[in-house]
Amino acid sequence: MKGTIRLGIIGGGQLGKMLIQSAMDFNIEIHVLDGDAQAPCRPLAHHFTIGNIEGEQTVIDFGQGLDVVTVEIERISVRGLEYLQQKGIKVYPQPHALRIIQDKRLQKQFYAEYQIPTADFVLTENKEEVKKLAQKWLPAVHKIGKGGYDGKGVVVLNSEKDLEKAFDAPAVLEKKVNIAQEISVIVARGIDGQTSVFPPVASVFNPELNLVDYLIAPADISEKIVAEANELAVKIIEKLDMVGLLAVEFFLSESGDLLVNEVAPRPHNSGHHTIKACYTSQFEQHIRAICGLPLGNPTQHTPAAMINLLGEKGYEGVAHYEGMEKALQTDSVFVHLYGKAITKSGRKMGHITVLAPDKNELMQKITQLKDAIKVVAK
Ligand code: ADP
């Protein structure tokens, strides 16, 4: 292993911040590119460049001279990354995989091509087309091809009266699934092709904000579904021919089918508990994978839950964490604040990991903590 690896991270948000915290243990020199001068990574990076991550030349200028370049967000210039790769810089995840994942339309076509189970879909170009397809497809979910994130870019079309909400842009129209559980599996793949999966986690959503409220790991699902999810996660990362981490989000339908919803080629919100609950965290695993090191042990040693600290509805301004002192009095509660100065309704401001020896105690702690902590503005 090289004494000091120069690693570039494109995107300077909370995922980058936690990646840096792990990279420090490997004596890695960190370079970060982000458009926001106040990005969470800034105080931790050795070198911080302010620039547009979607700008081809900006990405090229940033990556020149580095050993490895990675991303903590999908919306980046793939062409810039392709250029860096041609110049011999290691770019993980590889640009060809990012190009597919950036566009939900290409993602769905990829699943169809490799017989990976996913909700039935049809590609749509504009709103008029959705209206014509309504009779056959409703109830459905309409998803914009490029640029959506955290539930923005997704609308549920239950009946004809919802059709005006459809996107007037290239999108995917998907059959609405009767979801029993949403689970995700994070898989890592090294440069040598070795793969390793973290135990599945179950996400519980906040229906109002369409964001994860909390998650439980490991998910309470049968061995058969665990095996199926692991197998699909490995198949996807291999077919994408990708190095690094891939978070695979699944729907487990009420009729027992496991369907792939979407993937993210980077550390993921559903893997934050791995910092405290697994022998190797998702962040360390990503570093190991992209730096050509052996993958670590992903085994989970303690049941865990992760609660997102979302900006309270109706508050915008300098963040204040109400009830934090009380939460910290509870045993095995770990706080991660992302360092975003300003809170907004639904903004991801931090998370809390909770460990407990069994599921009952875990649920009790989650209920207490969710009531205790509020991110407000003062
Ligand atoms: P994003 O990329 O913004 O996270 P997703 O595709 O994950 O968007 O969709 C957000 C949420 O919308 C999902 O987690 C799920 O709760 C719901 N959803 C998405 N697709 C479907 C579907 N086909 N059927 C039912 N619910 C869906």
mmCIF file of C-alpha atoms and ligand atoms in Angstrom:
data_model
loop_
_atom_site.group_PDB
_atom_site.id
_atom_site.type_symbol
_atom_site.label_atom_id
_atom_site.label_comp_id
_atom_site.label_asym_id
_atom_site.label_seq_id
_atom_site.Cartn_x
_atom_site.Cartn_y
_atom_site.Cartn_z
ATOM 1 C CA MET A 1 0.000 0.000 0.000
ATOM 2 C CA LYS A 2 1.238 3.451 -0.915
ATOM 3 C CA GLY A 3 2.151 5.500 2.199
ATOM 4 C CA THR A 4 -0.118 8.391 1.315
ATOM 5 C CA ILE A 5 -2.904 8.022 -1.213
ATOM 6 C CA ARG A 6 -4.270 11.264 -2.683
ATOM 7 C CA LEU A 7 -8.024 10.807 -2.834
ATOM 8 C CA GLY A 8 -10.445 13.194 -4.517
ATOM 9 C CA ILE A 9 -14.068 13.231 -3.356
ATOM 10 C CA ILE A 10 -16.585 14.965 -5.592
ATOM 11 C CA GLY A 11 -19.354 16.373 -3.418
ATOM 12 C CA GLY A 12 -18.752 17.762 0.051
ATOM 13 C CA GLY A 13 -21.883 16.771 1.993
ATOM 14 C CA GLN A 14 -22.377 14.543 5.016
ATOM 15 C CA LEU A 15 -21.504 11.345 3.126
ATOM 16 C CA GLY A 16 -18.172 12.882 2.170
ATOM 17 C CA LYS A 17 -17.629 14.027 5.730
ATOM 18 C CA MET A 18 -18.060 10.517 7.151
ATOM 19 C CA LEU A 19 -15.909 9.129 4.344
ATOM 20 C CA ILE A 20 -13.120 11.503 5.393
ATOM 21 C CA GLN A 21 -13.462 10.434 9.025
ATOM 22 C CA SER A 22 -12.729 6.875 7.888
ATOM 23 C CA ALA A 23 -10.026 7.824 5.403
ATOM 24 C CA MET A 24 -8.073 9.516 8.199
ATOM 25 C CA ASP A 25 -7.274 6.089 9.677
ATOM 26 C CA PHE A 26 -5.538 5.146 6.427
ATOM 27 C CA ASN A 27 -3.472 8.327 6.276
ATOM 28 C CA ILE A 28 -5.192 9.363 3.061
ATOM 29 C CA GLU A 29 -4.746 12.889 1.704
ATOM 30 C CA ILE A 30 -8.201 14.277 1.024
ATOM 31 C CA HIS A 31 -9.197 16.666 -1.756
ATOM 32 C CA VAL A 32 -12.854 17.739 -1.979
ATOM 33 C CA LEU A 33 -14.784 19.535 -4.723
ATOM 34 C CA ASP A 34 -18.124 21.189 -3.932
ATOM 35 C CA GLY A 35 -19.991 24.289 -5.042
ATOM 36 C CA ASP A 36 -20.871 25.335 -1.504
ATOM 37 C CA ALA A 37 -18.171 27.148 0.473
ATOM 38 C CA GLN A 38 -19.933 26.031 3.689
ATOM 39 C CA ALA A 39 -20.129 22.322 2.745
ATOM 40 C CA PRO A 40 -19.861 19.856 5.679
ATOM 41 C CA CYS A 41 -16.534 18.461 4.329
ATOM 42 C CA ARG A 42 -14.740 21.764 4.265
ATOM 43 C CA PRO A 43 -13.319 21.798 7.815
ATOM 44 C CA LEU A 44 -12.018 18.228 7.443
ATOM 45 C CA ALA A 45 -10.496 18.165 3.951
ATOM 46 C CA HIS A 46 -6.789 18.798 3.395
ATOM 47 C CA HIS A 47 -7.680 20.627 0.177
ATOM 48 C CA PHE A 48 -11.090 22.060 -0.606
ATOM 49 C CA THR A 49 -11.983 23.388 -4.058
ATOM 50 C CA ILE A 50 -15.107 25.456 -4.607
ATOM 51 C CA GLY A 51 -16.501 24.622 -8.035
ATOM 52 C CA ASN A 52 -19.429 23.272 -10.011
ATOM 53 C CA ILE A 53 -19.389 19.460 -9.750
ATOM 54 C CA GLU A 54 -21.462 19.243 -12.940
ATOM 55 C CA GLY A 55 -18.868 21.223 -14.906
ATOM 56 C CA GLU A 56 -16.686 19.010 -17.138
ATOM 57 C CA GLN A 57 -13.597 21.208 -16.998
ATOM 58 C CA THR A 58 -13.979 21.836 -13.258
ATOM 59 C CA VAL A 59 -14.003 18.071 -12.597
ATOM 60 C CA ILE A 60 -10.969 17.575 -14.876
ATOM 61 C CA ASP A 61 -8.998 20.354 -13.201
ATOM 62 C CA PHE A 62 -9.871 18.971 -9.780
ATOM 63 C CA GLY A 63 -8.891 15.368 -10.532
ATOM 64 C CA GLN A 64 -5.584 15.931 -12.343
ATOM 65 C CA GLY A 65 -2.671 14.682 -10.247
ATOM 66 C CA LEU A 66 -4.766 12.658 -7.785
ATOM 67 C CA ASP A 67 -4.415 8.879 -7.339
ATOM 68 C CA VAL A 68 -8.092 7.979 -6.925
ATOM 69 C CA VAL A 69 -11.264 9.978 -7.534
ATOM 70 C CA THR A 70 -14.634 9.016 -6.052
ATOM 71 C CA VAL A 71 -18.064 10.627 -5.617
ATOM 72 C CA GLU A 72 -20.519 11.058 -2.788
ATOM 73 C CA ILE A 73 -23.343 12.233 -5.061
ATOM 74 C CA GLU A 74 -24.506 11.105 -8.523
ATOM 75 C CA ARG A 75 -25.100 14.493 -10.123
ATOM 76 C CA ILE A 76 -21.590 15.113 -11.410
ATOM 77 C CA SER A 77 -19.998 15.538 -14.814
ATOM 78 C CA VAL A 78 -19.516 11.998 -16.147
ATOM 79 C CA ARG A 79 -17.602 13.387 -19.127
ATOM 80 C CA GLY A 80 -15.096 15.008 -16.788
ATOM 81 C CA LEU A 81 -14.626 11.675 -15.021
ATOM 82 C CA GLU A 82 -14.222 9.837 -18.335
ATOM 83 C CA TYR A 83 -11.409 12.191 -19.282
ATOM 84 C CA LEU A 84 -9.641 11.585 -15.957
ATOM 85 C CA GLN A 85 -10.000 7.836 -16.399
ATOM 86 C CA GLN A 86 -8.441 8.061 -19.880
ATOM 87 C CA LYS A 87 -5.499 9.920 -18.328
ATOM 88 C CA GLY A 88 -4.869 6.927 -16.032
ATOM 89 C CA ILE A 89 -6.465 8.237 -12.842
ATOM 90 C CA LYS A 90 -8.447 5.587 -10.982
ATOM 91 C CA VAL A 91 -12.085 6.670 -10.983
ATOM 92 C CA TYR A 92 -14.405 4.586 -8.763
ATOM 93 C CA PRO A 93 -17.341 4.207 -9.246
ATOM 94 C CA GLN A 94 -16.467 4.099 -12.948
ATOM 95 C CA PRO A 95 -18.083 6.666 -15.261
ATOM 96 C CA HIS A 96 -19.923 3.997 -17.316
ATOM 97 C CA ALA A 97 -21.826 2.881 -14.184
ATOM 98 C CA LEU A 98 -22.562 6.459 -13.121
ATOM 99 C CA ARG A 99 -23.992 7.240 -16.537
ATOM 100 C CA ILE A 100 -26.585 4.471 -16.143
ATOM 101 C CA ILE A 101 -27.402 5.275 -12.522
ATOM 102 C CA GLN A 102 -27.759 9.038 -13.110
ATOM 103 C CA ASP A 103 -30.764 8.394 -15.334
ATOM 104 C CA LYS A 104 -33.673 6.396 -13.896
ATOM 105 C CA ARG A 105 -34.717 5.498 -17.447
ATOM 106 C CA LEU A 106 -31.361 3.866 -18.203
ATOM 107 C CA GLN A 107 -31.410 2.172 -14.789
ATOM 108 C CA LYS A 108 -34.771 0.558 -15.471
ATOM 109 C CA GLN A 109 -33.649 -0.580 -18.927
ATOM 110 C CA PHE A 110 -30.534 -2.075 -17.351
ATOM 111 C CA TYR A 111 -32.693 -4.125 -14.933
ATOM 112 C CA ALA A 112 -34.885 -5.303 -17.793
ATOM 113 C CA GLU A 113 -31.848 -6.281 -19.876
ATOM 114 C CA TYR A 114 -30.429 -8.488 -17.108
ATOM 115 C CA GLN A 115 -33.767 -9.931 -15.888
ATOM 116 C CA ILE A 116 -33.432 -8.178 -12.540
ATOM 117 C CA PRO A 117 -36.911 -8.007 -10.952
ATOM 118 C CA THR A 118 -38.264 -4.446 -10.794
ATOM 119 C CA ALA A 119 -41.715 -2.795 -10.925
ATOM 120 C CA ASP A 120 -43.204 -2.934 -14.451
ATOM 121 C CA PHE A 121 -42.509 0.287 -16.314
ATOM 122 C CA VAL A 122 -42.831 2.244 -19.512
ATOM 123 C CA LEU A 123 -40.687 5.215 -20.592
ATOM 124 C CA THR A 124 -42.573 8.481 -21.140
ATOM 125 C CA GLU A 125 -41.419 11.647 -22.924
ATOM 126 C CA ASN A 126 -44.032 14.167 -21.759
ATOM 127 C CA LYS A 127 -47.235 14.701 -19.793
ATOM 128 C CA GLU A 128 -49.514 14.090 -22.792
ATOM 129 C CA GLU A 129 -48.105 10.609 -23.176
ATOM 130 C CA VAL A 130 -48.717 9.841 -19.504
ATOM 131 C CA LYS A 131 -52.357 10.884 -19.934
ATOM 132 C CA LYS A 132 -52.728 8.506 -22.866
ATOM 133 C CA LEU A 133 -51.225 5.644 -20.862
ATOM 134 C CA ALA A 134 -53.259 6.373 -17.730
ATOM 135 C CA GLN A 135 -56.010 3.866 -18.224
ATOM 136 C CA LYS A 136 -53.643 0.951 -18.550
ATOM 137 C CA TRP A 137 -51.086 2.004 -15.944
ATOM 138 C CA LEU A 138 -52.825 3.737 -13.034
ATOM 139 C CA PRO A 139 -52.268 3.541 -10.086
ATOM 140 C CA ALA A 140 -48.670 4.360 -10.947
ATOM 141 C CA VAL A 141 -45.597 6.255 -9.845
ATOM 142 C CA HIS A 142 -44.037 8.759 -12.221
ATOM 143 C CA LYS A 143 -40.303 9.422 -11.881
ATOM 144 C CA ILE A 144 -38.254 12.018 -13.651
ATOM 145 C CA GLY A 145 -35.306 10.511 -15.570
ATOM 146 C CA LYS A 146 -32.573 12.845 -14.405
ATOM 147 C CA GLY A 147 -32.082 15.115 -11.425
ATOM 148 C CA GLY A 148 -34.503 13.752 -8.802
ATOM 149 C CA TYR A 149 -33.323 12.985 -5.255
ATOM 150 C CA ASP A 150 -34.799 12.289 -1.796
ATOM 151 C CA GLY A 151 -38.311 11.835 -3.176
ATOM 152 C CA LYS A 152 -38.190 15.031 -5.276
ATOM 153 C CA GLY A 153 -38.807 13.976 -8.843
ATOM 154 C CA VAL A 154 -41.293 11.258 -7.817
ATOM 155 C CA VAL A 155 -45.104 11.645 -7.918
ATOM 156 C CA VAL A 156 -47.758 9.078 -7.150
ATOM 157 C CA LEU A 157 -50.573 8.999 -9.697
ATOM 158 C CA ASN A 158 -53.429 7.194 -7.994
ATOM 159 C CA SER A 159 -56.229 8.322 -10.281
ATOM 160 C CA GLU A 160 -56.949 10.454 -13.350
ATOM 161 C CA LYS A 161 -57.257 13.574 -11.225
ATOM 162 C CA ASP A 162 -53.535 13.291 -10.307
ATOM 163 C CA LEU A 163 -52.407 13.362 -13.943
ATOM 164 C CA GLU A 164 -51.653 17.086 -13.933
ATOM 165 C CA LYS A 165 -48.824 16.315 -11.469
ATOM 166 C CA ALA A 166 -47.064 14.111 -14.055
ATOM 167 C CA PHE A 167 -43.681 15.349 -15.326
ATOM 168 C CA ASP A 168 -43.596 17.048 -18.693
ATOM 169 C CA ALA A 169 -40.090 15.708 -19.320
ATOM 170 C CA PRO A 170 -38.423 12.338 -20.052
ATOM 171 C CA ALA A 171 -39.460 10.048 -17.192
ATOM 172 C CA VAL A 172 -40.442 6.526 -16.157
ATOM 173 C CA LEU A 173 -44.020 5.480 -15.444
ATOM 174 C CA GLU A 174 -44.003 2.580 -13.004
ATOM 175 C CA LYS A 175 -46.768 0.372 -11.664
ATOM 176 C CA LYS A 176 -47.481 1.279 -8.067
ATOM 177 C CA VAL A 177 -46.329 -1.571 -5.836
ATOM 178 C CA ASN A 178 -48.200 -2.555 -2.666
ATOM 179 C CA ILE A 179 -45.145 -2.303 -0.471
ATOM 180 C CA ALA A 180 -44.944 -4.390 2.697
ATOM 181 C CA GLN A 181 -41.368 -3.290 3.501
ATOM 182 C CA GLU A 182 -38.598 -1.229 1.956
ATOM 183 C CA ILE A 183 -35.218 -2.805 2.496
ATOM 184 C CA SER A 184 -31.739 -2.069 1.295
ATOM 185 C CA VAL A 185 -28.507 -3.953 0.929
ATOM 186 C CA ILE A 186 -25.104 -2.350 0.569
ATOM 187 C CA VAL A 187 -22.628 -4.355 -1.455
ATOM 188 C CA ALA A 188 -18.946 -3.590 -1.973
ATOM 189 C CA ARG A 189 -16.745 -4.729 -4.844
ATOM 190 C CA GLY A 190 -12.980 -4.446 -4.853
ATOM 191 C CA ILE A 191 -10.657 -3.801 -7.766
ATOM 192 C CA ASP A 192 -9.947 -7.571 -7.836
ATOM 193 C CA GLY A 193 -13.679 -8.323 -8.225
ATOM 194 C CA GLN A 194 -14.154 -9.581 -4.663
ATOM 195 C CA THR A 195 -17.631 -8.726 -3.264
ATOM 196 C CA SER A 196 -18.998 -8.358 0.251
ATOM 197 C CA VAL A 197 -22.508 -7.490 1.489
ATOM 198 C CA PHE A 198 -23.770 -5.815 4.641
ATOM 199 C CA PRO A 199 -26.872 -7.313 6.307
ATOM 200 C CA PRO A 200 -30.162 -5.908 4.911
ATOM 201 C CA VAL A 201 -31.806 -2.967 6.674
ATOM 202 C CA ALA A 202 -35.474 -1.967 6.735
ATOM 203 C CA SER A 203 -36.469 1.663 6.192
ATOM 204 C CA VAL A 204 -39.502 3.261 7.753
ATOM 205 C CA PHE A 205 -40.667 6.308 5.844
ATOM 206 C CA ASN A 206 -42.120 9.635 6.925
ATOM 207 C CA PRO A 207 -45.066 9.774 4.486
ATOM 208 C CA GLU A 208 -45.406 13.555 4.706
ATOM 209 C CA LEU A 209 -41.810 14.299 3.689
ATOM 210 C CA ASN A 210 -41.259 11.091 1.671
ATOM 211 C CA LEU A 211 -37.926 10.693 3.472
ATOM 212 C CA VAL A 212 -36.598 7.888 5.676
ATOM 213 C CA ASP A 213 -37.746 8.440 9.254
ATOM 214 C CA TYR A 214 -35.694 5.687 10.833
ATOM 215 C CA LEU A 215 -34.222 2.364 9.893
ATOM 216 C CA ILE A 216 -33.709 -0.933 11.631
ATOM 217 C CA ALA A 217 -30.808 -3.275 11.070
ATOM 218 C CA PRO A 218 -30.845 -6.119 10.498
ATOM 219 C CA ALA A 219 -34.233 -6.136 8.739
ATOM 220 C CA ASP A 220 -36.815 -8.550 10.075
ATOM 221 C CA ILE A 221 -37.126 -10.696 6.929
ATOM 222 C CA SER A 222 -36.811 -14.395 6.137
ATOM 223 C CA GLU A 223 -33.507 -16.087 5.361
ATOM 224 C CA LYS A 224 -34.836 -16.738 1.875
ATOM 225 C CA ILE A 225 -35.411 -13.032 1.191
ATOM 226 C CA VAL A 226 -31.992 -12.161 2.674
ATOM 227 C CA ALA A 227 -30.342 -14.635 0.308
ATOM 228 C CA GLU A 228 -32.335 -13.330 -2.660
ATOM 229 C CA ALA A 229 -31.470 -9.700 -1.856
ATOM 230 C CA ASN A 230 -27.777 -10.494 -1.436
ATOM 231 C CA GLU A 231 -27.679 -12.414 -4.686
ATOM 232 C CA LEU A 232 -29.371 -9.581 -6.592
ATOM 233 C CA ALA A 233 -27.074 -6.942 -5.067
ATOM 234 C CA VAL A 234 -23.993 -8.915 -6.138
ATOM 235 C CA LYS A 235 -25.444 -9.532 -9.604
ATOM 236 C CA ILE A 236 -26.128 -5.805 -10.104
ATOM 237 C CA ILE A 237 -22.666 -4.614 -9.049
ATOM 238 C CA GLU A 238 -21.075 -7.294 -11.250
ATOM 239 C CA LYS A 239 -23.219 -6.501 -14.279
ATOM 240 C CA LEU A 240 -22.508 -2.802 -13.777
ATOM 241 C CA ASP A 241 -18.839 -3.837 -13.600
ATOM 242 C CA MET A 242 -18.364 -1.349 -10.810
ATOM 243 C CA VAL A 243 -15.807 -0.917 -8.032
ATOM 244 C CA GLY A 244 -16.793 0.687 -4.727
ATOM 245 C CA LEU A 245 -20.037 0.634 -2.774
ATOM 246 C CA LEU A 246 -23.470 0.112 -4.259
ATOM 247 C CA ALA A 247 -26.596 0.587 -2.155
ATOM 248 C CA VAL A 248 -29.482 -1.413 -3.600
ATOM 249 C CA GLU A 249 -32.985 -0.352 -2.534
ATOM 250 C CA PHE A 250 -35.697 -3.007 -2.712
ATOM 251 C CA PHE A 251 -39.444 -3.186 -2.290
ATOM 252 C CA LEU A 252 -40.764 -6.313 -0.634
ATOM 253 C CA SER A 253 -44.321 -6.434 -1.947
ATOM 254 C CA GLU A 254 -47.342 -7.596 0.013
ATOM 255 C CA SER A 255 -47.428 -10.678 -2.199
ATOM 256 C CA GLY A 256 -43.826 -11.515 -1.235
ATOM 257 C CA ASP A 257 -41.978 -10.381 -4.369
ATOM 258 C CA LEU A 258 -38.603 -8.726 -4.023
ATOM 259 C CA LEU A 259 -38.268 -5.882 -6.561
ATOM 260 C CA VAL A 260 -35.284 -3.599 -7.112
ATOM 261 C CA ASN A 261 -36.297 0.056 -6.808
ATOM 262 C CA GLU A 262 -33.037 1.861 -7.470
ATOM 263 C CA VAL A 263 -29.335 1.861 -6.695
ATOM 264 C CA ALA A 264 -26.798 4.429 -5.496
ATOM 265 C CA PRO A 265 -23.076 3.954 -6.259
ATOM 266 C CA ARG A 266 -21.717 5.388 -3.001
ATOM 267 C CA PRO A 267 -22.124 5.293 0.779
ATOM 268 C CA HIS A 268 -25.813 5.525 1.603
ATOM 269 C CA ASN A 269 -28.171 6.852 4.228
ATOM 270 C CA SER A 270 -29.224 3.270 4.979
ATOM 271 C CA GLY A 271 -25.680 2.336 6.021
ATOM 272 C CA HIS A 272 -24.914 4.915 8.684
ATOM 273 C CA HIS A 273 -25.489 2.458 11.533
ATOM 274 C CA THR A 274 -22.551 0.375 10.224
ATOM 275 C CA ILE A 275 -20.176 2.883 11.857
ATOM 276 C CA LYS A 276 -21.228 1.625 15.289
ATOM 277 C CA ALA A 277 -22.901 -1.729 14.638
ATOM 278 C CA CYS A 278 -20.614 -3.556 12.158
ATOM 279 C CA TYR A 279 -16.955 -4.566 12.329
ATOM 280 C CA THR A 280 -16.296 -2.517 9.194
ATOM 281 C CA SER A 281 -18.331 0.607 8.416
ATOM 282 C CA GLN A 282 -19.702 1.308 4.944
ATOM 283 C CA PHE A 283 -17.303 4.267 4.726
ATOM 284 C CA GLU A 284 -14.222 2.195 5.529
ATOM 285 C CA GLN A 285 -15.444 -0.478 3.108
ATOM 286 C CA HIS A 286 -15.707 2.092 0.321
ATOM 287 C CA ILE A 287 -12.185 3.364 1.047
ATOM 288 C CA ARG A 288 -10.838 -0.206 1.054
ATOM 289 C CA ALA A 289 -12.611 -1.050 -2.222
ATOM 290 C CA ILE A 290 -11.513 2.009 -4.203
ATOM 291 C CA CYS A 291 -7.944 2.017 -2.870
ATOM 292 C CA GLY A 292 -7.345 -1.607 -3.883
ATOM 293 C CA LEU A 293 -7.218 -2.911 -0.294
ATOM 294 C CA PRO A 294 -8.804 -6.164 0.937
ATOM 295 C CA LEU A 295 -12.468 -5.703 1.924
ATOM 296 C CA GLY A 296 -13.310 -5.693 5.643
ATOM 297 C CA ASN A 297 -15.713 -7.856 7.657
ATOM 298 C CA PRO A 298 -19.271 -6.464 7.263
ATOM 299 C CA THR A 299 -20.800 -8.600 10.030
ATOM 300 C CA GLN A 300 -23.173 -6.730 12.326
ATOM 301 C CA HIS A 301 -22.349 -7.380 16.003
ATOM 302 C CA THR A 302 -25.311 -5.544 17.637
ATOM 303 C CA PRO A 303 -28.898 -4.723 16.559
ATOM 304 C CA ALA A 304 -29.119 -1.068 15.591
ATOM 305 C CA ALA A 305 -31.441 1.682 14.495
ATOM 306 C CA MET A 306 -30.681 4.948 12.747
ATOM 307 C CA ILE A 307 -32.865 8.003 13.101
ATOM 308 C CA ASN A 308 -32.468 10.834 10.620
ATOM 309 C CA LEU A 309 -32.457 14.251 12.256
ATOM 310 C CA LEU A 310 -34.573 16.209 9.794
ATOM 311 C CA GLY A 311 -35.197 19.939 10.009
ATOM 312 C CA GLU A 312 -38.546 20.401 11.788
ATOM 313 C CA LYS A 313 -41.397 21.585 9.580
ATOM 314 C CA GLY A 314 -41.949 25.333 9.755
ATOM 315 C CA TYR A 315 -38.431 26.280 10.880
ATOM 316 C CA GLU A 316 -35.716 27.868 8.770
ATOM 317 C CA GLY A 317 -32.568 29.508 10.134
ATOM 318 C CA VAL A 318 -29.598 28.807 12.389
ATOM 319 C CA ALA A 319 -29.964 25.234 13.635
ATOM 320 C CA HIS A 320 -30.655 24.390 17.249
ATOM 321 C CA TYR A 321 -30.881 20.789 18.472
ATOM 322 C CA GLU A 322 -33.643 20.641 21.083
ATOM 323 C CA GLY A 323 -33.564 17.717 23.511
ATOM 324 C CA MET A 324 -30.078 16.550 22.592
ATOM 325 C CA GLU A 325 -28.865 16.511 26.209
ATOM 326 C CA LYS A 326 -31.764 14.264 27.193
ATOM 327 C CA ALA A 327 -31.086 11.901 24.282
ATOM 328 C CA LEU A 328 -27.455 11.576 25.251
ATOM 329 C CA GLN A 329 -28.440 10.386 28.713
ATOM 330 C CA THR A 330 -29.707 7.175 27.088
ATOM 331 C CA ASP A 331 -27.223 4.322 26.940
ATOM 332 C CA SER A 332 -25.673 3.461 23.534
ATOM 333 C CA VAL A 333 -26.929 6.508 21.652
ATOM 334 C CA PHE A 334 -24.485 8.062 19.180
ATOM 335 C CA VAL A 335 -24.966 11.472 17.629
ATOM 336 C CA HIS A 336 -23.671 12.607 14.241
ATOM 337 C CA LEU A 337 -24.273 16.237 13.308
ATOM 338 C CA TYR A 338 -23.423 17.104 9.731
ATOM 339 C CA GLY A 339 -22.319 20.686 10.324
ATOM 340 C CA LYS A 340 -24.987 22.410 8.238
ATOM 341 C CA ALA A 341 -25.457 25.837 9.789
ATOM 342 C CA ILE A 342 -28.948 26.465 8.429
ATOM 343 C CA THR A 343 -31.892 24.157 9.035
ATOM 344 C CA LYS A 344 -34.869 23.920 6.652
ATOM 345 C CA SER A 345 -38.009 21.822 6.755
ATOM 346 C CA GLY A 346 -37.025 18.205 5.969
ATOM 347 C CA ARG A 347 -33.291 18.936 5.499
ATOM 348 C CA LYS A 348 -31.007 16.123 6.641
ATOM 349 C CA MET A 349 -29.136 17.778 9.521
ATOM 350 C CA GLY A 350 -27.684 14.719 11.211
ATOM 351 C CA HIS A 351 -28.514 11.266 12.467
ATOM 352 C CA ILE A 352 -28.536 9.234 15.620
ATOM 353 C CA THR A 353 -27.492 5.622 15.871
ATOM 354 C CA VAL A 354 -28.975 3.551 18.667
ATOM 355 C CA LEU A 355 -27.726 0.151 19.744
ATOM 356 C CA ALA A 356 -29.595 -2.326 21.942
ATOM 357 C CA PRO A 357 -29.211 -6.023 22.746
ATOM 358 C CA ASP A 358 -32.665 -6.857 21.365
ATOM 359 C CA LYS A 359 -35.421 -5.532 19.123
ATOM 360 C CA ASN A 360 -37.854 -4.606 21.941
ATOM 361 C CA GLU A 361 -35.357 -2.382 23.690
ATOM 362 C CA LEU A 362 -34.403 -0.877 20.351
ATOM 363 C CA MET A 363 -38.017 0.047 19.561
ATOM 364 C CA GLN A 364 -38.452 1.606 23.005
ATOM 365 C CA LYS A 365 -35.376 3.750 22.550
ATOM 366 C CA ILE A 366 -36.461 4.851 19.054
ATOM 367 C CA THR A 367 -39.845 5.994 20.335
ATOM 368 C CA GLN A 368 -38.269 7.977 23.185
ATOM 369 C CA LEU A 369 -35.624 9.582 20.991
ATOM 370 C CA LYS A 370 -37.963 10.538 18.181
ATOM 371 C CA ASP A 371 -40.101 12.452 20.634
ATOM 372 C CA ALA A 372 -37.134 13.988 22.453
ATOM 373 C CA ILE A 373 -35.105 15.572 19.654
ATOM 374 C CA LYS A 374 -36.217 18.345 17.325
ATOM 375 C CA VAL A 375 -34.098 20.368 14.921
ATOM 376 C CA VAL A 376 -35.470 23.897 15.080
ATOM 377 C CA ALA A 377 -34.202 27.401 14.283
ATOM 378 C CA LYS A 378 -33.428 29.981 16.943
HETATM 379 P P1 ADP B 1 -35.663 8.911 -4.849
HETATM 380 O O1 ADP B 1 -34.633 8.559 -5.859
HETATM 381 O O2 ADP B 1 -36.049 10.344 -4.890
HETATM 382 O O3 ADP B 1 -35.335 8.399 -3.467
HETATM 383 P P2 ADP B 1 -37.431 6.630 -5.233
HETATM 384 O O4 ADP B 1 -37.517 6.029 -6.575
HETATM 385 O O5 ADP B 1 -36.612 5.872 -4.220
HETATM 386 O O6 ADP B 1 -36.981 8.149 -5.327
HETATM 387 O O7 ADP B 1 -38.904 6.792 -4.651
HETATM 388 C C1 ADP B 1 -39.143 7.411 -3.411
HETATM 389 C C2 ADP B 1 -40.178 6.617 -2.633
HETATM 390 O O8 ADP B 1 -41.431 6.588 -3.352
HETATM 391 C C3 ADP B 1 -39.829 5.139 -2.417
HETATM 392 O O9 ADP B 1 -38.962 4.942 -1.336
HETATM 393 C C4 ADP B 1 -41.211 4.529 -2.208
HETATM 394 O O10 ADP B 1 -41.658 4.742 -0.888
HETATM 395 C C5 ADP B 1 -42.065 5.311 -3.169
HETATM 396 N N1 ADP B 1 -42.131 4.600 -4.481
HETATM 397 C C6 ADP B 1 -41.263 4.690 -5.489
HETATM 398 N N2 ADP B 1 -41.608 3.865 -6.514
HETATM 399 C C7 ADP B 1 -42.725 3.222 -6.138
HETATM 400 C C8 ADP B 1 -43.575 2.226 -6.748
HETATM 401 N N3 ADP B 1 -43.332 1.758 -7.979
HETATM 402 N N4 ADP B 1 -44.647 1.800 -6.039
HETATM 403 C C9 ADP B 1 -44.925 2.292 -4.810
HETATM 404 N N5 ADP B 1 -44.168 3.212 -4.187
HETATM 405 C C10 ADP B 1 -43.076 3.681 -4.823
#
